[in-house]
Coordinates of C-alpha atoms and ligand atoms in Angstrom, one line a residue:
X52 CA -269.4 25.3 121.0
X53 CA -270.2 28.4 123.1
X54 CA -268.9 28.1 126.5
X55 CA -267.7 31.4 128.0
X56 CA -266.9 30.6 131.6
X57 CA -267.7 34.1 132.9
X58 CA -271.2 33.6 131.4
X59 CA -271.5 30.7 133.9
X60 CA -270.9 33.1 136.9
X61 CA -273.8 35.3 135.9
X62 CA -276.7 35.4 138.4
X63 CA -279.1 36.9 136.2
X64 CA -280.2 34.6 133.2
X65 CA -281.1 36.3 130.1
X66 CA -282.9 34.3 127.6
X67 CA -281.6 34.5 124.1
X68 CA -283.9 36.7 122.1
X69 CA -287.0 35.6 120.3
X70 CA -286.4 31.9 121.8
X71 CA -288.8 30.6 124.4
X72 CA -288.2 27.7 126.7
X73 CA -289.9 24.6 125.9
X74 CA -291.4 22.4 128.5
X75 CA -290.3 18.9 128.5
X76 CA -293.8 17.7 128.3
X77 CA -294.3 19.6 125.0
X78 CA -290.8 19.0 123.6
X79 CA -291.5 15.1 124.0
X80 CA -294.5 15.4 121.9
X81 CA -292.5 17.1 119.2
X82 CA -291.0 15.4 116.0
X83 CA -287.0 15.9 116.5
X84 CA -285.8 17.2 113.3
X85 CA -282.8 19.3 114.6
X86 CA -284.8 22.4 115.7
X87 CA -283.2 24.8 118.3
X88 CA -284.8 24.5 121.7
X89 CA -284.2 25.6 125.2
X90 CA -284.9 23.4 128.2
X91 CA -284.9 24.5 131.9
X92 CA -284.8 22.3 134.7
X93 CA -283.3 20.3 137.4
X94 CA -280.7 17.7 136.9
X95 CA -281.6 14.0 138.1
X96 CA -278.6 12.4 136.9
X97 CA -275.5 13.1 135.1
X98 CA -273.5 10.2 133.6
X99 CA -270.1 9.7 131.8
X100 CA -269.8 13.6 132.0
X101 CA -271.8 13.5 128.9
X102 CA -275.6 12.6 129.5
X103 CA -277.6 14.8 131.6
X104 CA -281.1 13.8 132.6
X105 CA -283.1 17.0 133.2
X106 CA -286.7 17.3 134.8
X107 CA -288.7 20.3 134.6
X108 CA -292.0 19.1 136.7
X109 CA -294.1 19.4 133.4
X110 CA -294.3 15.6 133.3
X111 CA -292.8 12.4 135.0
X112 CA -290.3 12.1 132.0
X113 CA -286.9 13.7 131.8
X114 CA -285.3 14.7 128.8
X115 CA -281.6 13.8 128.0
X116 CA -279.3 16.4 127.2
X117 CA -276.0 15.4 125.8
X118 CA -272.9 17.5 125.8
X119 CA -270.2 16.5 123.5
X120 CA -267.0 15.4 125.3
X121 CA -264.5 18.1 126.1
X122 CA -266.8 20.7 124.9
X123 CA -267.4 21.9 128.4
X124 CA -264.6 23.0 130.8
X125 CA -263.7 20.9 133.8
X126 CA -265.1 23.4 136.3
X127 CA -268.5 23.7 134.8
X128 CA -268.8 20.0 134.4
X129 CA -268.1 19.7 138.1
X130 CA -271.2 21.8 138.8
X131 CA -273.6 19.7 136.9
X132 CA -274.7 17.7 139.9
X133 CA -278.0 16.0 141.0
X134 CA -280.1 18.7 142.0
X135 CA -278.7 21.7 140.2
X136 CA -280.6 23.8 137.9
X137 CA -279.7 24.2 134.3
X138 CA -280.7 25.9 131.2
X139 CA -279.5 24.3 128.1
X140 CA -279.9 25.4 124.4
X141 CA -279.5 22.9 121.6
X142 CA -280.9 21.0 118.9
X143 CA -283.7 18.3 119.5
X144 CA -282.7 15.2 117.5
X145 CA -283.8 11.6 117.4
X146 CA -282.4 9.7 120.3
X147 CA -280.7 6.3 120.0
X148 CA -281.0 5.7 123.7
X149 CA -283.7 3.3 124.7
X150 CA -286.9 4.7 126.3
X151 CA -286.7 8.0 124.6
X152 CA -287.5 9.0 121.3
X153 CA -285.8 12.5 121.4
X154 CA -282.8 14.3 123.1
X155 CA -281.3 17.6 123.0
X156 CA -277.7 17.9 121.7
X157 CA -276.3 20.9 123.7
X158 CA -274.7 24.0 122.2
X159 CA -274.9 26.2 125.1
X160 CA -275.4 25.2 129.0
X161 CA -275.9 27.7 131.7
X162 CA -275.9 26.7 135.4
X163 CA -278.9 28.6 136.9
X164 CA -278.4 27.3 140.4
X165 CA -275.6 25.1 142.1
X166 CA -276.4 22.3 144.3
X167 CA -273.6 21.0 146.6
X168 CA -273.8 17.1 145.8
X169 CA -272.5 16.3 149.2
X170 CA -275.3 18.0 150.9
X171 CA -278.2 17.7 148.7
X172 CA -280.4 15.0 150.4
X173 CA -281.9 13.6 147.2
X174 CA -279.8 11.0 145.5
X175 CA -280.6 9.2 142.4
X176 CA -282.0 6.3 144.2
X177 CA -285.2 5.3 145.9
X178 CA -285.9 7.1 149.3
X179 CA -288.5 5.9 151.6
X180 CA -291.7 8.2 152.0
X181 CA -290.9 8.6 155.7
X182 CA -287.6 10.2 154.8
X183 CA -289.1 12.5 152.2
X184 CA -291.9 13.7 154.6
X185 CA -288.9 15.3 156.5
X186 CA -287.7 17.2 153.4
X187 CA -291.0 18.2 152.3
X188 CA -289.6 21.4 150.7
X189 CA -287.7 19.1 148.3
X190 CA -289.8 16.2 147.7
X191 CA -291.7 17.5 144.9
X192 CA -288.5 17.0 143.0
X193 CA -289.0 13.2 143.2
X194 CA -290.9 11.3 140.7
X195 CA -293.5 9.9 143.1
X196 CA -294.5 13.3 144.8
X197 CA -294.2 15.3 141.6
X198 CA -296.5 12.9 139.9
X199 CA -299.1 12.7 142.9
X200 CA -299.1 16.5 142.9
X201 CA -299.7 16.9 139.2
X202 CA -302.7 14.5 139.6
X203 CA -303.7 16.4 142.7
X204 CA -303.9 19.6 140.2
X205 CA -305.8 17.8 137.8
X206 CA -308.4 16.4 140.4
X207 CA -309.1 19.9 141.7
X208 CA -309.6 21.5 138.2
X209 CA -311.9 18.4 137.4
X210 CA -314.0 19.1 140.4
X211 CA -314.6 22.5 139.2
X212 CA -315.4 21.4 135.6
X213 CA -317.8 18.8 137.0
X214 CA -319.7 21.3 139.0
X215 CA -319.5 24.0 136.5
X216 CA -320.9 21.7 133.8
X217 CA -323.9 21.0 136.0
X218 CA -324.8 24.6 136.8
X219 CA -323.6 24.4 140.4
X220 CA -322.1 27.6 141.7
X221 CA -318.9 27.7 143.7
X222 CA -319.5 29.5 147.1
X223 CA -316.7 30.5 149.3
X224 CA -317.6 29.7 152.9
X225 CA -315.8 31.3 155.9
X226 CA -312.6 29.8 157.4
X227 CA -313.2 31.5 160.7
X228 CA -316.6 30.7 162.3
X229 CA -318.4 30.9 165.4
X230 CA -320.4 27.8 165.1
X231 CA -319.3 24.0 165.3
X232 CA -320.7 22.7 161.9
X233 CA -320.3 18.9 162.8
X234 CA -321.1 19.4 166.8
X235 CA -318.0 17.2 167.4
X236 CA -315.7 19.6 169.2
X237 CA -312.1 19.2 168.1
X238 CA -311.8 22.6 166.7
X239 CA -308.8 25.0 166.6
X240 CA -309.3 28.2 168.5
X241 CA -308.9 31.6 166.7
X242 CA -308.1 34.4 169.0
X243 CA -306.0 37.4 169.5
X244 CA -306.1 37.4 173.4
X245 CA -302.9 37.2 175.3
X246 CA -302.8 33.6 176.2
X247 CA -300.7 34.2 179.2
X248 CA -303.0 37.1 180.4
X249 CA -306.3 36.8 179.0
X250 CA -308.9 39.3 180.0
X251 CA -311.4 37.6 182.6
X252 CA -315.2 38.2 183.4
X253 CA -316.2 38.8 187.1
X254 CA -316.6 35.1 187.6
X255 CA -313.1 34.2 186.4
X256 CA -313.9 32.9 182.9
X257 CA -312.1 34.1 179.7
X258 CA -313.9 37.3 178.5
X259 CA -314.5 36.7 174.8
X260 CA -316.3 40.0 174.4
X261 CA -312.8 41.5 174.2
X262 CA -311.6 39.1 171.7
X263 CA -311.2 40.1 168.1
X264 CA -314.6 39.0 167.0
X265 CA -316.2 39.8 170.3
X266 CA -317.0 36.0 170.8
X267 CA -315.4 32.6 170.6
X268 CA -314.1 31.6 167.2
X269 CA -312.6 28.7 165.6
X270 CA -311.3 27.4 162.3
X271 CA -314.0 25.8 160.3
X272 CA -314.5 22.0 160.5
X273 CA -316.9 22.1 157.6
X274 CA -318.4 24.6 155.4
X275 CA -321.7 22.9 155.2
X276 CA -324.0 25.1 157.3
X277 CA -322.9 28.2 155.4
X278 CA -323.4 26.1 152.2
X279 CA -326.8 25.3 153.1
X280 CA -327.9 29.0 153.2
X281 CA -326.6 29.4 149.8
X282 CA -328.3 26.4 148.4
X283 CA -331.5 28.0 149.5
X284 CA -331.0 30.9 147.4
X285 CA -328.9 29.8 144.3
X286 CA -330.1 26.1 144.2
X287 CA -327.2 24.2 143.5
X288 CA -323.7 25.2 145.2
X289 CA -320.4 23.6 146.1
X290 CA -317.7 24.5 148.3
X291 CA -314.1 23.6 148.0
X292 CA -311.8 24.7 150.6
X293 CA -309.4 23.8 153.8
X294 CA -311.2 22.5 156.7
X295 CA -309.6 21.7 160.3
X296 CA -309.8 19.3 162.9
X297 CA -308.0 19.2 166.0
X298 CA -308.8 15.5 166.5
X299 CA -305.6 13.5 167.8
X300 CA -305.8 11.0 165.2
X301 CA -302.3 9.7 164.2
X302 CA -303.6 7.6 161.4
X303 CA -302.7 7.1 157.5
X304 CA -306.2 8.6 156.8
X305 CA -306.6 11.8 159.1
X306 CA -305.0 15.2 158.6
X307 CA -305.4 18.1 161.0
X308 CA -305.8 20.3 158.0
X309 CA -307.5 18.9 154.9
X310 CA -309.6 20.0 151.7
X311 CA -313.1 19.2 151.4
X312 CA -315.5 19.3 148.7
X313 CA -319.2 20.1 149.8
X314 CA -321.9 20.4 147.4
X315 CA -325.4 21.1 148.8
X316 CA -328.4 21.1 146.6
X317 CA -332.1 22.4 147.3
X318 CA -334.9 19.9 146.1
X319 CA -332.5 16.7 146.2
X320 CA -333.5 13.8 148.3
X321 CA -331.2 11.2 149.7
X322 CA -331.4 9.2 146.5
X323 CA -330.6 12.2 144.3
X324 CA -327.7 12.8 146.8
X325 CA -326.2 9.3 146.4
X326 CA -326.6 9.5 142.6
X327 CA -324.6 12.6 142.4
X328 CA -321.9 11.4 144.8
X329 CA -321.6 8.4 142.5
X330 CA -321.5 10.5 139.2
X331 CA -318.9 12.6 140.7
X332 CA -316.7 9.9 142.0
X333 CA -316.7 8.2 138.5
X334 CA -316.4 11.4 136.5
X335 CA -313.3 12.2 138.8
X336 CA -311.5 8.7 138.3
X337 CA -312.4 8.9 134.7
X338 CA -310.8 12.3 134.2
X339 CA -307.6 10.9 136.0
X340 CA -307.3 7.9 133.8
X341 CA -307.8 9.9 130.5
X342 CA -305.8 13.1 131.5
X343 CA -303.0 11.6 133.9
X344 CA -302.1 8.3 132.2
X345 CA -298.3 9.0 132.4
X346 CA -298.3 9.7 136.1
X347 CA -300.7 7.0 136.9
X348 CA -298.8 4.3 134.8
X349 CA -295.6 5.4 137.0
X350 CA -297.8 5.1 140.2
X351 CA -299.3 1.8 139.0
X352 CA -295.8 0.3 138.6
X353 CA -294.5 1.8 141.9
X354 CA -297.6 0.2 143.7
X355 CA -296.9 -3.2 142.0
X356 CA -293.3 -3.2 143.3
X357 CA -294.5 -2.1 146.7
X358 CA -297.1 -4.9 146.8
X359 CA -294.3 -7.4 145.5
X360 CA -292.6 -6.7 148.7
X361 CA -295.4 -7.5 151.0
X362 CA -296.7 -10.8 152.3
X363 CA -299.2 -12.5 149.9
X364 CA -302.4 -12.0 152.0
X365 CA -301.7 -8.1 152.2
X366 CA -301.3 -7.6 148.6
X367 CA -304.0 -5.9 146.5
X368 CA -306.1 -8.3 144.3
X369 CA -306.4 -5.5 141.7
X370 CA -303.6 -3.2 140.4
X371 CA -304.0 0.6 140.8
X372 CA -305.1 1.0 137.2
X373 CA -307.6 -1.9 137.6
X374 CA -309.0 -0.6 140.6
X375 CA -309.5 2.8 138.9
X376 CA -311.2 1.3 135.9
X377 CA -313.3 -0.8 138.2
X378 CA -314.8 2.2 139.8
X379 CA -315.6 3.7 136.7
X380 CA -317.4 0.7 135.2
X381 CA -319.3 -0.8 138.1
X382 CA -322.3 0.5 140.1
X383 CA -321.8 1.0 143.8
X384 CA -323.7 -1.2 146.2
X385 CA -326.3 0.5 148.0
X386 CA -327.6 -1.0 151.3
X387 CA -328.9 0.5 154.6
X388 CA -326.8 0.5 157.8
X389 CA -329.4 -2.3 159.2
X390 CA -328.5 -4.4 156.4
X391 CA -324.9 -3.9 156.8
X392 CA -325.0 -4.6 160.6
X393 CA -326.6 -8.1 159.9
X394 CA -323.8 -8.8 157.4
X395 CA -321.2 -7.9 159.8
X396 CA -322.5 -9.6 162.8
X397 CA -322.7 -12.9 160.8
X398 CA -319.3 -12.3 159.2
X399 CA -316.3 -14.6 159.9
X400 CA -314.2 -12.0 161.4
X401 CA -316.7 -11.0 163.8
X402 CA -317.6 -14.8 164.8
X403 CA -313.9 -15.4 165.0
X404 CA -313.3 -12.3 167.1
X405 CA -310.9 -11.0 164.6
X406 CA -312.4 -7.5 164.5
X407 CA -311.1 -5.2 167.0
X408 CA -314.4 -4.0 167.8
X409 CA -317.0 -6.6 167.8
X410 CA -320.4 -6.1 166.3
X411 CA -323.0 -7.0 168.8
X412 CA -325.9 -5.0 168.2
X413 CA -327.8 -2.5 166.1
X414 CA -326.6 0.9 166.8
X415 CA -322.8 0.2 166.8
X416 CA -320.6 2.9 165.2
X417 CA -318.9 1.4 162.2
X418 CA -315.1 1.4 162.6
X419 CA -312.9 1.4 159.4
X420 CA -312.2 -2.4 159.8
X421 CA -316.0 -3.0 159.4
X422 CA -316.5 -0.5 156.3
X423 CA -313.2 -2.2 154.7
X424 CA -314.6 -5.7 155.2
X425 CA -317.8 -4.6 153.6
X426 CA -316.2 -3.0 150.7
X427 CA -313.0 -5.2 150.1
X428 CA -314.2 -8.8 151.4
X429 CA -317.9 -8.9 151.1
X430 CA -319.2 -6.8 148.0
X431 CA -315.8 -6.3 146.5
X432 CA -316.7 -2.9 145.2
X433 CA -317.4 0.5 146.5
X434 CA -320.5 0.7 148.8
X435 CA -322.9 3.3 149.8
X436 CA -324.6 2.8 153.4
X437 CA -327.5 4.8 154.3
X438 CA -330.0 5.2 156.9
X439 CA -327.9 5.2 160.1
X440 CA -329.0 5.3 163.7
X441 CA -329.4 9.1 164.7
X442 CA -327.3 8.7 167.7
X443 CA -324.1 8.2 166.0
X444 CA -324.9 10.9 163.2
X445 CA -325.0 14.7 163.3
X446 CA -327.9 16.8 164.5
X447 CA -328.8 18.2 160.8
X448 CA -329.7 15.0 159.3
X449 CA -333.2 14.4 158.3
X450 CA -335.2 12.2 160.8
X451 CA -336.7 9.1 159.1
X452 CA -340.3 7.9 159.8
X453 CA -338.9 5.1 161.9
X454 CA -338.1 7.4 164.5
X455 CA -334.4 5.6 164.9
X456 CA -332.7 6.3 161.7
X457 CA -331.7 9.5 159.8
X458 CA -331.3 9.8 155.9
X459 CA -327.4 9.8 156.2
X460 CA -325.1 8.4 153.7
X461 CA -321.5 7.2 153.7
X462 CA -319.7 6.2 150.5
X463 CA -317.1 3.5 151.3
X464 CA -314.0 2.9 149.1
X465 CA -311.7 0.1 148.9
X466 CA -308.3 0.7 151.0
X467 CA -309.8 3.8 152.2
X468 CA -313.1 3.1 154.0
X469 CA -315.2 6.4 154.2
X470 CA -314.5 8.7 151.3
X471 CA -317.8 10.7 151.5
X472 CA -320.2 11.4 154.2
X473 CA -323.3 13.3 153.7
X474 CA -327.2 13.3 154.2
X475 CA -330.6 14.7 153.4
X476 CA -330.8 17.5 155.6
X477 CA -333.6 18.2 158.3
X478 CA -335.8 20.8 156.6
X479 CA -338.5 20.6 159.3
X480 CA -338.1 23.5 161.8
X481 CA -339.8 21.7 164.8
X482 CA -337.8 18.4 164.3
X483 CA -334.5 20.5 163.9
X484 CA -335.2 22.5 167.1
X485 CA -336.1 19.4 168.8
X486 CA -332.7 17.6 168.0
X487 CA -330.8 20.8 168.9
X488 CA -332.3 20.7 172.3
X489 CA -331.8 16.9 172.9
X490 CA -328.2 17.3 172.0
X491 CA -327.9 20.4 174.2
X492 CA -326.3 22.4 171.2
X493 CA -325.6 26.1 171.5
X494 CA -328.8 27.3 170.1
X495 CA -327.6 30.9 170.1
X496 CA -324.7 30.2 167.6
X497 CA -327.3 28.4 165.3
X498 CA -330.0 31.1 165.1
X499 CA -329.5 31.7 161.5
X500 CA -329.1 28.0 160.4
X501 CA -332.5 27.6 162.0
X502 CA -334.1 30.5 160.4
X503 CA -333.7 28.8 156.9
X504 CA -336.3 26.4 158.2
X505 CA -338.8 29.2 159.0
X506 CA -338.2 31.3 155.7
X507 CA -339.2 29.2 152.6
X508 CA -337.8 25.7 153.9
X509 CA -337.4 23.0 151.3
X510 CA -336.0 19.5 151.2
X511 CA -332.2 19.5 150.4
X512 CA -329.2 17.5 150.7
X513 CA -325.5 17.5 150.2
X514 CA -322.3 15.6 151.3
X515 CA -318.6 16.3 151.7
X516 CA -315.8 14.6 149.8
X517 CA -312.4 14.4 151.6
X518 CA -310.1 15.6 149.0
X519 CA -307.0 13.9 150.1
X520 CA -309.0 10.6 150.7
X521 CA -309.9 10.8 146.9
X522 CA -306.1 11.5 146.2
X523 CA -305.2 8.3 148.3
X524 CA -307.8 6.3 146.0
X525 CA -306.6 7.8 142.6
X526 CA -302.8 7.5 143.2
X527 CA -302.7 4.4 145.3
X528 CA -300.5 6.2 148.1
X529 CA -301.3 4.6 151.2
X530 CA -300.4 7.5 153.6
X531 CA -302.5 10.7 153.6
X532 CA -299.2 12.6 154.4
X533 CA -298.0 11.9 150.9
X534 CA -301.0 13.4 148.8
X535 CA -301.0 17.0 150.5
X536 CA -297.9 19.2 149.9
X537 CA -297.4 20.1 153.5
X538 CA -299.2 17.8 155.9
X539 CA -300.3 18.9 159.0
X540 CA -300.8 16.3 162.0
X541 CA -300.4 16.1 165.6
X542 CA -296.9 17.7 166.8
X543 CA -296.1 18.5 163.0
X544 CA -296.1 21.8 161.3
X545 CA -292.9 22.2 159.9
X546 CA -292.6 24.0 156.7
Ligands
4AD744 O1 -318.1 12.9 157.4 P1 -317.7 14.3 157.6 O2 -317.1 14.8 159.1 O3 -318.6 15.1 157.0 C1 -318.8 16.5 157.3 O4 -318.0 17.2 157.6 C2 -320.2 17.0 156.5 N1 -320.3 18.4 157.0 C3 -320.2 16.8 155.3 C4 -321.3 17.4 154.4 O5 -322.2 16.8 154.3 N2 -321.2 18.5 153.6 O6 -316.4 14.6 156.5 C5 -316.6 14.5 155.2 C6 -315.4 13.7 154.6 C7 -315.1 12.4 155.1 O7 -316.0 11.3 154.3 C8 -313.7 12.1 154.9 O8 -313.4 11.7 153.5 C9 -313.2 13.5 155.1 O9 -314.0 14.4 154.9 N3 -312.3 13.6 156.3 C10 -311.1 13.8 156.3 N4 -310.1 13.8 155.5 C11 -308.9 13.8 156.1 N5 -308.4 14.0 157.5 C12 -309.7 14.1 158.4 N6 -309.3 14.4 159.7 C13 -310.9 14.1 157.9 N7 -312.1 14.1 158.5 C14 -313.1 13.9 157.4
MG745 MG1 -318.4 11.1 158.3

């Protein structure tokens, strides 16, 4: 066996000529017949000075590398620690160990990067997700987070595939904007002014004319308004980008920086919109079931273990995999806001005053406890609520004939609540202008949006899917901070 100690000291690694590294995912799909392979990855465990479990992130599985006893000198053996990075060359042979069909019989071993066992925070045991959030730079080396992030990749890819297959065009809407798309406030300012000594106007206000863009700007809360302009030219478009909300919500479902997918379609009414949302969600979940089977199986088991530790009444009735299959195989329940209010008003938790916010009259905004009651207890399936009171929805939503409601729709999912929010858009100039005035929105910022209604307006619709909410559903994770690599939330922007 080749094991020249000086070789281990070298910093620059040189691959043996004509041999390429094989990813563990591909390696485990090969028939082991003694062929030479190179595996490079991070040590998960090292047992009996002989069995090294290596993971390279290509899949949930490790490969076992077996070193012959006494073939490696003591000082090198000591450096094979959990977290260290290795390159091993050897023969791929059938494995006798359980749970694996192949292993690598090591001929050559090089340590690419040491990892001090005393200091490396990840030990081969279960760590809490709270602890892992504090080491967000190392947590992708765990099974749970790496599985989640591989699925995240697959979902992003599937989203582009879904839209591309249907002729939608991907439009890049701006990150820095001068308008408040949701009319909700809660925006992060963007400025280059000196915050300690900003220039002032004569009446003492901050003079934004001297700011970088010559006006007040912020990080976008949604690409919708700009998306609409492209739908009114290209027909069907979608955006997929980061959005920012400075709402001070310290919940398991809110982030200050999250990714949103926003399709926008000319000539779609609210019915078409609901159908597209349903098709898209079912497509994505199906894609995950087909393409992320190993990672989902791991997460399914993990969720089952978590559930078993909970009191009976807090456990999921269905396992993660069962929930995913359920969504693919069943229609979503559609009902109007008004019908939902009737159900909620007469529900047991409302009558017994178990809801934190009691539903007493039409017009009440629905909280996540109400959304989850409808989905998880009443219908036991995903729900699409539509035709909401105009007072609790955004200015751009199409006004219905009744004068009270707008053609809004929210898709509600088990365990999540709202996963999608959307609407048919108000395409009639007069109606939109009236609403902008009623809500005292800054017309000077919205002039271009209004003009779409003057030049060749058309019925159109769209929605926004919160990418991390989708990720929560697909992975069965329960905190949104664990499905994005580097979560941003109040008082937290480390990493
Ligand atoms: O319902 P929202 O606010 O709708 C819009 O922004 C529209 N402009 C979308 C459109 O019609 N084009 O947000 C859409 C979705 C929500 O349903 C939710 O899934 C997600 O975005 N979302 C958040 N996800 C994580 N953290 C937050 N703070 C979120 N706020 C909204
Ligand atoms: Mg919403």
